[in-house]
Amino acid sequence: MGKKYNPKDFESKWQEQWFSKMEYSAQDLLSDKEKYYQLVELPYPSGPGMHIGHTRNYSMADAVVRLRRMMGQNVLFPIGWDAFGLPTENYALKVKRPPQEITTESIDNFRRQLKRLGLTFDWDREINTTDPEYYKWTQWIFLKLYEKDLAYMTDMPINWCPKCKTGCANEEVVDGKHERCNTPVEQKKLKQWVLRITEYADRLIDDLDSVEYLDSVKALQKNWIGRKTWYDIDYKIEGAEEVVRVSTTRPDTQFGATFVVVAPEHEILQRLKEQMPEENRGSVEEYIEESKNKSEIERLDESREKTGAFTGLYCINSISRKRLPIYVADLVLTTVGTGMVVGVPAHDKRDFEFAQKFNLPVIRVIEDLNGDRSEIESVEKVYTDEGVVFNSDFMDGLSTTDAQKEAGRYIEEKEIGEVKVRYHLRDWNFSRQRYWGEPIPIVHCEKCGIVPLKEEDLPLELPVLAEYEPSGDGQSPLANITDWVNTTCPKCGEPAKRETNTMPNWAGSSWYFLRYCDPHNDSELISKALDRYWMRIDHYEGGSEHITLHLLYSRFWHKFLYDIGVVGDPEPYQKRTIHGVVLGEDGVKMSKSRGNVISPDTLIEEYGADVTRAYLMFMGPYDGNVVWNTRTIEGVNKFVKRWFAFIQDAWESSEQSSEEVGVGVNRLVKKIEESVINWRFNTSIAAFMEFYNNYNSKTFSKADLETLITISSPIMPHLAEQLWDITGHNSLVNNQAWPKVDKEMLVEDTLEIPVQVNGKVRGRVTIGRGMSEDEVREIVEKNEKITTFLEGATIKKFIYVDGRIVNIIV
RNA sequence: GCCGGGGUGGUGGAACUGGCAGACACGCGGGACUUAAAAUCCCGUUCUAGCAAUAGAGUGGGGGUUCAAGUCCCCCCCUCGGCACCA
C-alpha cells in the first residue's frame, strides 16, 4: 500500500465494514454508559438529493458522535425521511408518476449519498413519515387529540393558496404570500380541522426556562406566541343603552384617550347602525364596503395613509369619564383584542397619525424620565416608553407599570371590564386539500356526525391513485375516490363518508424523534422504558427555518403526549442550536436557477469523503454562513495528503518520542477533544495543521502515532481507518477508546513569557515552573533588552501574572 | 419600530475565565527542484517609515474602568437574521 493518498482505494471498503457490522448502533437501556441522543433534522428527500448544506451539518454531527462513542458514551444518532408534502406531489403531477414511487427513488438516492460520506447513522432505526407503519402513530396522535377535544372542526376563513389549491397555516404565510410558491393567499371559508395549540400557549412559553436553547431561539418562540395582558373596558354609548367593550394594553394612558376605533368587520356596527346620525351612516357603510374589497396585503401595508370614517357616535370612557368619538377604520383587525381599541395619540405612534388625519386632540399623561410634560406635536415626540403618570386622578404619580396594575384592580373592583391574557398565536389549521399527506382518521356520518376511527383500524392507508390533481374547489383529490370515501360508520354501521382532507407536512415531523427510540414497536408509539432512557434529546442540531414552527408544533405535541402519559418529560429538546448556511460562490443561496449549486457527489468523486467533510468543517464556524470557494478546498486537500504520508513515514522510522513531542501530542489530543465537543471544527483542523507544521520532522514513538491516528478519526474517519490498517492493526480505529490526556505532560518545566514595560512588549524571558515573583523579577532585571527600557526610570510597580506575563510600570 | 446576532489584514477566520492581536488556510511575492511545465518543498506577507536593526499606528467610531481591553461599562454608526398598523 503506497503513501500516496488515494481515497477511492479505501473509503468504500471502510464504509462497508462500519455499516455491515453495525459497530455504531446505539444500545438500548445500557445503564453503565452515559447516553447521548444527538438529533439532526430529518431531511426531505427530493429529486436532486443531498444538498451541500446537509453534507456539512451531518458531517459535523457525525464527528461529534464518533468522538462521544470513543469517549464511552452510548450514542443515539438516527436518520429518517420527512417525505409527505407539496414538493413531491407537485413534482409527481408534473412527471405524471405516483408520489410513492418518486419518494422511494429519492430516498434510495439520498441514503446512498449519506453512506458514501461515511456518516454513522443508526441505519436499522431509519424511519419514513410516509410509511403506513409510521403514520399509523401520527394518526393515533390525532385520534387522541380529538378525544381530548384538542382537534375540532370549524369553518373559519382560512388562508387559501390558489396556486397550490390548498389551505395553509398562518405560519406558512409570509408577507401575505404562501411561502412555498410565493402566490398571494386569499381568504376562503372552508370546513377545517384545527388543533387547539393556544391551550398550550402558556406552557410553551413558561417551560422554556427548563431548556438550553439559544437566547435568540427562545425569544422567537416567545415572540411568536405573543402573550400579552389586555384590559377590556366597558364604555357606554352616549344617548343609548348600548355598552361597548373596548381593548387596550396600556390602561395607564386611559386619561389620554381621545377616541375609539372599531374594525370594519365588527358586528357591533350593524347593531349601532340605527343610532348613527343620518349624515354619518352612509359614509360608514361605504367605508365598510371598501375595506371588504381590500386584500390582506393592502390592508397590512404600513406605509399607506390612515383611513377611516366617523360613526357620529360617542361613548363615555368609564375610567376618565371623558366623551370619545367612535371611528371605524381598517387599521384595527377583528382578531386584535375585542376588535375595538382605545386611541391614545400622545403615547402611540399609530394613534397619533390617526388623530392628525381626523383632527382629534392629543393629551399627554405620561412624563418622561426627566419629568418632561411638554406637548406632543409630532410623531417623533410620541412617548411610548416607561414614565410617570400625571393628570390621571387615581393613577397620578405612579410608574407606568404600577399604573397598569392599579387600573386593572380598578376595572375589576368597579366591574367595568376584565383583565385578560391574549396571544398572538392562533389555533393550528391542520387540514390540507391535497393528496400526498396522512389521511385524517375520521368518518362523517349523517346520523352520528363526526366519528373517529377505532384505534385498531389504524393505519388508515392512503389509496394509490391514478388521478390526484387537486380540483381547486376546496375538495381534496381523495373526495373523488368513491370506493375509498364511501365507508360505514364505526359507531352505527350505516353508510358514511371518510374525511378527505389530509394532514399538513408538519404532522409527521412533530414527533419523529420519539419513534427513533423504539422504531419497530407495533403495539405502542414508544415504550415507556425507552422513552425514559433516551429522552430528552441532548442536542438538536438544525436550521433557522425550523426554529419557530417545527419547534413550536413539536413541543406542543410532546406536551400533549406528556399529558396523556405516553412520555415522561414535557419538553423534548434539552439543547437546540442553529447551523450556518453554505452559500454559493457568488455569496447567494445556492439554487438551480442561479447555477451556483455545488453537488456533494462531484466533490466526493474528486476529493473523497474525508476531504469533503473536513473542508466543509474548516470553512468557518458551525453557526456562521460560509461562502463556497472551490480554490480553498485545495488547502485542506493538501493537508490531508501530507498528514497521510507523514504518519506512515513516521511509523517506519519510529523510535522514542522526545519530551517535546510528547507534550505536543498531548496538547493536540486536548485541543481536538475540546474543539470537537464544542462544535468548533474549524479550529480542530487548524490544530492538526499547526501540529503538522511544527512536528513533521520529529521522531515519534509508535504509541504516540497510534494516538495521532485515533484522534484523526472523528474528522477524517476513512483516512484514520486506513492508517490504522497500514500500521498493522486488526481492529477498527473508530472503535478505539479516546486517548486520555496526560495532564502532567501538558506542563513544561520551563516556559517563555513576554515582558511588558508600560503595557508594551519589550522582550521575553525564560522562567522555571513555579518560580516566585521575586525569582522572576531577578531574571527580568538581568535581561539586557529589558533593562535598556528601564534606564533612568524608577520602577513604580512590578506585576507578575503566574506563568503568563510580566508588566513593569515606570 | 421591537427582538436577536455580528463588525478583527487583500480574503475566510483564530485569540481560554481581561494577559504577546492576526493562529490556521486562501491569495499574493520570492526561491529550490525541472530542459520546461505541473506537482512538491522552502522563505516572506497587518499597515506606515526604513537597506536593516527598529520605531510608530492598529480589532467600526467616540468616551470610560484597569498595570493591562478585540474581550468589561456608557454613547453612536454600520450590517445580517426574525417579527411587526400587535394597539
Tab-separated table of N, CA, C and O (backbone and C1' of nucleotides) in Angstrom, chain A residues 216 220 228 230 248-249 299-300 302 304 306 331 336 350 424 619 621 632 635 638 642 680 682 689-690 693 764 799 801 804 807 809, chain B residues 3-5 12-17 19-21 23-27 40-42 54-57 67-68 82-87:
chain	number	residue	atom	x	y	z
A	216	SER	N	-31.733	33.529	21.213
A	216	SER	CA	-32.497	34.017	20.066
A	216	SER	C	-33.649	33.057	19.757
A	216	SER	O	-34.719	33.484	19.343
A	220	LEU	N	-37.632	33.949	19.878
A	220	LEU	CA	-38.512	33.741	18.733
A	220	LEU	C	-39.772	32.987	19.121
A	220	LEU	O	-40.857	33.293	18.645
A	228	LYS	N	-49.778	38.623	25.874
A	228	LYS	CA	-49.935	39.999	26.360
A	228	LYS	C	-51.132	40.105	27.290
A	228	LYS	O	-52.135	39.434	27.089
A	230	TRP	N	-54.246	42.069	28.381
A	230	TRP	CA	-55.168	43.050	27.819
A	230	TRP	C	-56.136	43.508	28.887
A	230	TRP	O	-56.516	42.743	29.763
A	248	THR	N	-57.407	47.599	25.449
A	248	THR	CA	-56.132	48.305	25.439
A	248	THR	C	-55.110	47.461	26.184
A	248	THR	O	-55.463	46.627	27.002
A	249	THR	N	-53.826	47.685	25.848
A	249	THR	CA	-52.777	47.043	26.649
A	249	THR	C	-52.106	48.110	27.515
A	249	THR	O	-51.202	47.814	28.259
A	299	ARG	N	-54.105	45.817	3.164
A	299	ARG	CA	-54.517	46.256	4.478
A	299	ARG	C	-53.353	46.299	5.459
A	299	ARG	O	-53.337	47.084	6.390
A	300	LEU	N	-52.400	45.426	5.256
A	300	LEU	CA	-51.279	45.364	6.187
A	300	LEU	C	-50.130	46.286	5.777
A	300	LEU	O	-49.117	46.339	6.432
A	302	GLU	N	-48.082	49.113	5.898
A	302	GLU	CA	-47.901	50.074	6.971
A	302	GLU	C	-47.757	51.503	6.463
A	302	GLU	O	-48.089	52.452	7.133
A	304	ARG	N	-49.152	53.023	3.986
A	304	ARG	CA	-50.277	53.749	3.398
A	304	ARG	C	-50.915	54.668	4.433
A	304	ARG	O	-50.803	54.465	5.623
A	306	LYS	N	-53.523	56.592	6.815
A	306	LYS	CA	-54.611	56.109	7.658
A	306	LYS	C	-55.953	56.487	7.042
A	306	LYS	O	-56.136	57.602	6.570
A	331	LEU	N	-57.430	49.907	10.101
A	331	LEU	CA	-56.144	49.605	10.719
A	331	LEU	C	-56.346	48.683	11.911
A	331	LEU	O	-55.404	48.034	12.382
A	336	VAL	N	-57.742	41.446	16.902
A	336	VAL	CA	-56.955	42.114	17.940
A	336	VAL	C	-57.864	42.562	19.071
A	336	VAL	O	-58.824	43.295	18.844
A	350	ARG	N	-49.166	55.160	15.986
A	350	ARG	CA	-50.225	54.946	15.012
A	350	ARG	C	-51.458	55.757	15.368
A	350	ARG	O	-52.093	56.380	14.511
A	424	HIS	N	-50.859	36.127	20.444
A	424	HIS	CA	-50.784	36.331	19.001
A	424	HIS	C	-51.030	34.998	18.302
A	424	HIS	O	-51.577	34.928	17.213
A	619	MET	N	-14.241	25.544	6.705
A	619	MET	CA	-14.616	26.814	6.064
A	619	MET	C	-14.952	27.937	7.032
A	619	MET	O	-14.710	29.100	6.745
A	621	PRO	N	-17.011	28.873	11.221
A	621	PRO	CA	-17.666	28.363	12.415
A	621	PRO	C	-19.014	27.702	12.110
A	621	PRO	O	-19.679	28.057	11.132
A	632	THR	N	-10.110	27.135	-2.169
A	632	THR	CA	-9.562	26.870	-0.846
A	632	THR	C	-9.706	25.421	-0.400
A	632	THR	O	-9.050	25.021	0.547
A	635	GLY	N	-6.397	23.623	-0.151
A	635	GLY	CA	-5.576	23.745	1.048
A	635	GLY	C	-5.780	22.559	1.974
A	635	GLY	O	-4.831	21.966	2.482
A	638	LYS	N	-4.495	19.349	0.398
A	638	LYS	CA	-3.049	19.273	0.524
A	638	LYS	C	-2.666	18.768	1.912
A	638	LYS	O	-1.804	17.903	2.071
A	642	ARG	N	-0.700	15.255	3.060
A	642	ARG	CA	0.544	15.329	3.819
A	642	ARG	C	0.445	14.550	5.129
A	642	ARG	O	1.379	13.868	5.534
A	680	ARG	N	-16.475	23.309	17.323
A	680	ARG	CA	-15.611	24.349	16.745
A	680	ARG	C	-14.584	23.654	15.855
A	680	ARG	O	-13.390	23.680	16.096
A	682	ASN	N	-13.539	24.150	12.836
A	682	ASN	CA	-12.548	24.903	12.066
A	682	ASN	C	-11.257	25.012	12.863
A	682	ASN	O	-10.174	24.934	12.301
A	689	MET	N	-3.220	21.060	11.479
A	689	MET	CA	-2.279	21.678	10.541
A	689	MET	C	-1.100	22.288	11.281
A	689	MET	O	0.054	22.144	10.877
A	690	GLU	N	-1.408	22.947	12.368
A	690	GLU	CA	-0.366	23.597	13.145
A	690	GLU	C	0.599	22.539	13.705
A	690	GLU	O	1.819	22.718	13.682
A	693	ASN	N	2.818	21.370	10.961
A	693	ASN	CA	3.849	22.353	10.623
A	693	ASN	C	4.993	22.336	11.628
A	693	ASN	O	6.147	22.526	11.271
A	764	ARG	N	11.351	39.012	26.096
A	764	ARG	CA	10.806	37.783	26.636
A	764	ARG	C	11.859	37.151	27.530
A	764	ARG	O	13.044	37.302	27.296
A	799	ILE	N	4.425	43.852	38.008
A	799	ILE	CA	3.295	42.915	38.031
A	799	ILE	C	3.707	41.609	37.381
A	799	ILE	O	4.231	41.604	36.259
A	801	VAL	N	1.974	37.976	36.471
A	801	VAL	CA	0.820	37.071	36.456
A	801	VAL	C	1.372	35.670	36.236
A	801	VAL	O	1.995	35.410	35.202
A	804	ARG	N	2.270	33.701	33.030
A	804	ARG	CA	1.650	34.376	31.895
A	804	ARG	C	2.460	35.525	31.328
A	804	ARG	O	2.868	35.510	30.189
A	807	ASN	N	4.563	42.776	33.676
A	807	ASN	CA	4.347	44.155	33.238
A	807	ASN	C	5.010	45.078	34.252
A	807	ASN	O	4.720	45.026	35.447
A	809	ILE	N	5.785	48.921	35.419
A	809	ILE	CA	5.316	50.304	35.259
A	809	ILE	C	6.412	51.229	35.773
A	809	ILE	O	6.855	51.097	36.913
B	3	C	P	-35.977	45.964	22.131
B	3	C	O5'	-35.892	44.430	21.714
B	3	C	C5'	-36.661	43.453	22.384
B	3	C	C4'	-36.501	42.126	21.685
B	3	C	C3'	-35.070	41.649	21.494
B	3	C	O3'	-34.537	41.073	22.662
B	3	C	C1'	-36.231	41.392	19.474
B	4	G	P	-32.949	41.230	22.954
B	4	G	O5'	-32.302	40.261	21.868
B	4	G	C5'	-32.437	38.862	22.004
B	4	G	C4'	-31.905	38.181	20.785
B	4	G	C3'	-30.441	38.444	20.476
B	4	G	O3'	-29.588	37.699	21.299
B	4	G	C1'	-31.691	38.587	18.484
B	5	G	P	-28.145	38.304	21.673
B	5	G	O5'	-27.234	37.598	20.585
B	5	G	C5'	-26.851	38.322	19.458
B	5	G	C4'	-26.482	37.400	18.355
B	5	G	C3'	-25.086	37.680	17.840
B	5	G	O3'	-24.178	36.745	18.375
B	5	G	C1'	-26.653	38.063	16.114
B	12	G	P	-13.720	38.185	4.456
B	12	G	O5'	-13.605	36.616	4.724
B	12	G	C5'	-14.367	35.705	3.937
B	12	G	C4'	-14.096	34.300	4.399
B	12	G	C3'	-14.243	34.089	5.895
B	12	G	O3'	-15.603	33.953	6.259
B	12	G	C1'	-12.258	33.051	5.142
B	13	G	P	-16.077	34.280	7.731
B	13	G	O5'	-15.169	33.283	8.538
B	13	G	C5'	-14.776	33.545	9.886
B	13	G	C4'	-13.577	32.692	10.160
B	13	G	C3'	-13.041	32.829	11.568
B	13	G	O3'	-13.623	31.799	12.337
B	13	G	C1'	-11.323	33.309	10.007
B	14	A	P	-13.672	31.896	13.875
B	14	A	O5'	-12.229	31.375	14.206
B	14	A	C5'	-11.423	32.133	15.026
B	14	A	C4'	-10.190	31.396	15.336
B	14	A	C3'	-9.775	31.666	16.766
B	14	A	O3'	-10.217	30.615	17.577
B	14	A	C1'	-8.109	32.434	15.297
B	15	A	P	-11.074	30.990	18.851
B	15	A	O5'	-10.092	31.927	19.684
B	15	A	C5'	-8.912	31.383	20.260
B	15	A	C4'	-8.089	32.491	20.850
B	15	A	C3'	-8.836	33.488	21.732
B	15	A	O3'	-9.074	32.989	23.024
B	15	A	C1'	-7.453	34.663	20.245
B	16	C	P	-10.306	33.661	23.831
B	16	C	O5'	-10.586	32.643	25.016
B	16	C	C5'	-11.348	31.463	24.763
B	16	C	C4'	-11.147	30.517	25.895
B	16	C	C3'	-11.392	31.106	27.292
B	16	C	O3'	-12.749	30.971	27.668
B	16	C	C1'	-9.310	30.010	27.251
B	17	U	P	-13.640	32.214	27.874
B	17	U	O5'	-13.142	32.856	29.255
B	17	U	C5'	-13.886	33.938	29.793
B	17	U	C4'	-13.677	34.013	31.269
B	17	U	C3'	-12.640	35.031	31.745
B	17	U	O3'	-13.154	36.344	31.751
B	17	U	C1'	-12.443	32.994	32.964
B	19	G	P	-7.382	37.670	28.056
B	19	G	O5'	-5.929	38.217	28.401
B	19	G	C5'	-5.401	39.322	27.680
B	19	G	C4'	-3.907	39.319	27.795
B	19	G	C3'	-3.274	37.942	27.716
B	19	G	O3'	-2.061	38.045	27.015
B	19	G	C1'	-2.702	38.974	29.767
B	20	C	P	-2.081	37.967	25.454
B	20	C	O5'	-0.588	38.402	25.173
B	20	C	C5'	-0.139	39.726	25.432
B	20	C	C4'	0.899	40.099	24.404
B	20	C	C3'	0.424	39.958	22.960
B	20	C	O3'	1.069	40.953	22.171
B	20	C	C1'	2.246	38.524	23.322
B	21	A	P	0.272	42.295	21.926
B	21	A	O5'	-0.960	41.819	21.040
B	21	A	C5'	-0.715	41.316	19.748
B	21	A	C4'	-1.802	40.331	19.415
B	21	A	C3'	-1.675	39.741	18.020
B	21	A	O3'	-0.914	38.545	18.105
B	21	A	C1'	-3.846	40.625	18.307
B	23	A	P	-1.164	34.626	12.033
B	23	A	O5'	-0.954	33.122	12.517
B	23	A	C5'	-0.360	32.854	13.779
B	23	A	C4'	-1.041	31.686	14.446
B	23	A	C3'	-1.361	30.502	13.543
B	23	A	O3'	-0.224	29.676	13.362
B	23	A	C1'	-3.237	31.007	14.880
B	24	C	P	0.308	29.322	11.916
B	24	C	O5'	-0.958	28.606	11.274
B	24	C	C5'	-1.342	27.299	11.677
B	24	C	C4'	-2.649	26.928	11.028
B	24	C	C3'	-2.719	27.193	9.523
B	24	C	O3'	-2.096	26.161	8.785
B	24	C	C1'	-4.652	28.041	10.526
B	25	A	P	-1.338	26.521	7.433
B	25	A	O5'	-2.553	26.914	6.486
B	25	A	C5'	-3.409	25.899	5.975
B	25	A	C4'	-4.596	26.526	5.297
B	25	A	C3'	-4.314	27.365	4.058
B	25	A	O3'	-4.089	26.562	2.920
B	25	A	C1'	-5.861	28.483	5.436
B	26	C	P	-3.197	27.137	1.738
B	26	C	O5'	-4.172	28.181	1.031
B	26	C	C5'	-5.361	27.726	0.404
B	26	C	C4'	-6.201	28.905	-0.007
B	26	C	C3'	-5.542	29.876	-0.974
B	26	C	O3'	-5.588	29.399	-2.301
B	26	C	C1'	-6.604	31.087	0.748
B	27	G	P	-4.328	29.656	-3.247
B	27	G	O5'	-4.316	31.238	-3.358
B	27	G	C5'	-5.354	31.921	-4.063
B	27	G	C4'	-5.199	33.404	-3.878
B	27	G	C3'	-3.868	33.979	-4.323
B	27	G	O3'	-3.860	34.249	-5.712
B	27	G	C1'	-4.373	34.784	-2.177
B	40	U	P	0.915	20.121	-4.732
B	40	U	O5'	2.348	19.751	-4.163
B	40	U	C5'	2.601	18.447	-3.658
B	40	U	C4'	4.065	18.277	-3.400
B	40	U	C3'	4.677	19.293	-2.450
B	40	U	O3'	4.422	18.960	-1.095
B	40	U	C1'	6.075	19.076	-4.334
B	41	C	P	4.166	20.120	-0.055
B	41	C	O5'	5.636	20.641	0.215
B	41	C	C5'	6.601	19.763	0.787
B	41	C	C4'	7.973	20.358	0.641
B	41	C	C3'	8.138	21.739	1.250
B	41	C	O3'	8.340	21.668	2.645
B	41	C	C1'	9.091	21.723	-0.914
B	42	C	P	7.819	22.858	3.553
B	42	C	O5'	8.954	23.951	3.340
B	42	C	C5'	10.301	23.702	3.773
B	42	C	C4'	11.178	24.831	3.334
B	42	C	C3'	10.708	26.216	3.771
B	42	C	O3'	11.055	26.483	5.107
B	42	C	C1'	11.315	26.277	1.492
B	54	U	P	14.771	44.165	15.981
B	54	U	O5'	14.381	45.705	16.024
B	54	U	C5'	14.815	46.562	17.084
B	54	U	C4'	14.673	48.003	16.668
B	54	U	C3'	13.316	48.648	16.952
B	54	U	O3'	13.207	49.066	18.304
B	54	U	C1'	13.983	49.180	14.739
B	55	A	P	11.802	49.027	19.006
B	55	A	O5'	11.131	50.341	18.381
B	55	A	C5'	11.659	51.629	18.699
B	55	A	C4'	10.985	52.681	17.840
B	55	A	C3'	9.472	52.747	17.956
B	55	A	O3'	9.059	53.466	19.098
B	55	A	C1'	10.090	52.813	15.677
B	56	G	P	7.732	53.043	19.828
B	56	G	O5'	6.611	53.557	18.818
B	56	G	C5'	6.342	54.966	18.716
B	56	G	C4'	5.473	55.247	17.510
B	56	G	C3'	4.078	54.631	17.544
B	56	G	O3'	3.181	55.369	18.338
B	56	G	C1'	5.043	54.274	15.421
B	57	A	P	2.016	54.603	19.113
B	57	A	O5'	1.015	54.290	17.898
B	57	A	C5'	0.327	55.359	17.233
B	57	A	C4'	-0.403	54.835	16.020
B	57	A	C3'	-1.463	53.771	16.311
B	57	A	O3'	-2.676	54.328	16.754
B	57	A	C1'	-0.122	53.085	14.492
B	67	C	P	-4.712	50.249	38.044
B	67	C	O5'	-3.627	49.863	36.932
B	67	C	C5'	-2.458	50.673	36.775
B	67	C	C4'	-1.507	49.978	35.839
B	67	C	C3'	-2.109	49.479	34.538
B	67	C	O3'	-2.174	50.516	33.572
B	67	C	C1'	-0.801	47.768	35.492
B	68	A	P	-3.427	50.634	32.641
B	68	A	O5'	-3.385	49.268	31.833
B	68	A	C5'	-2.382	49.080	30.825
B	68	A	C4'	-2.517	47.707	30.241
B	68	A	C3'	-3.884	47.376	29.663
B	68	A	O3'	-3.982	47.869	28.341
B	68	A	C1'	-3.135	45.577	31.012
B	82	G	P	-35.068	36.444	7.751
B	82	G	O5'	-35.833	36.527	9.144
B	82	G	C5'	-36.094	35.333	9.880
B	82	G	C4'	-36.655	35.697	11.232
B	82	G	C3'	-37.966	36.464	11.230
B	82	G	O3'	-39.078	35.620	10.992
B	82	G	C1'	-36.508	37.451	12.776
B	83	C	P	-40.322	36.240	10.207
B	83	C	O5'	-40.959	37.213	11.296
B	83	C	C5'	-41.531	36.670	12.485
B	83	C	C4'	-41.916	37.779	13.401
B	83	C	C3'	-42.881	38.819	12.842
B	83	C	O3'	-44.226	38.365	12.782
B	83	C	C1'	-41.161	39.920	13.996
B	84	A	P	-45.082	38.891	11.527
B	84	A	O5'	-45.328	40.406	11.921
B	84	A	C5'	-46.065	40.706	13.091
B	84	A	C4'	-45.969	42.172	13.372
B	84	A	C3'	-46.508	43.094	12.301
B	84	A	O3'	-47.920	43.112	12.313
B	84	A	C1'	-44.485	43.949	13.119
B	85	C	P	-48.676	43.778	11.061
B	85	C	O5'	-48.865	45.221	11.713
B	85	C	C5'	-48.855	46.408	10.904
B	85	C	C4'	-48.848	47.585	11.873
B	85	C	C3'	-49.878	47.426	13.016
B	85	C	O3'	-49.495	48.261	14.114
B	85	C	C1'	-50.507	49.205	11.627
B	86	C	P	-48.352	47.745	15.151
B	86	C	O5'	-49.134	46.647	15.992
B	86	C	C5'	-49.971	47.047	17.076
B	86	C	C4'	-49.830	46.077	18.220
B	86	C	C3'	-48.366	45.762	18.574
B	86	C	O3'	-47.976	46.099	19.896
B	86	C	C1'	-49.539	43.755	17.975
B	87	A	P	-48.629	45.971	21.240
B	87	A	O5'	-49.543	47.258	21.223
B	87	A	C5'	-50.626	47.326	22.123
B	87	A	C4'	-51.468	48.502	21.737
B	87	A	C3'	-52.920	48.424	22.213
B	87	A	O3'	-53.062	48.854	23.547
B	87	A	C1'	-52.878	48.970	19.934
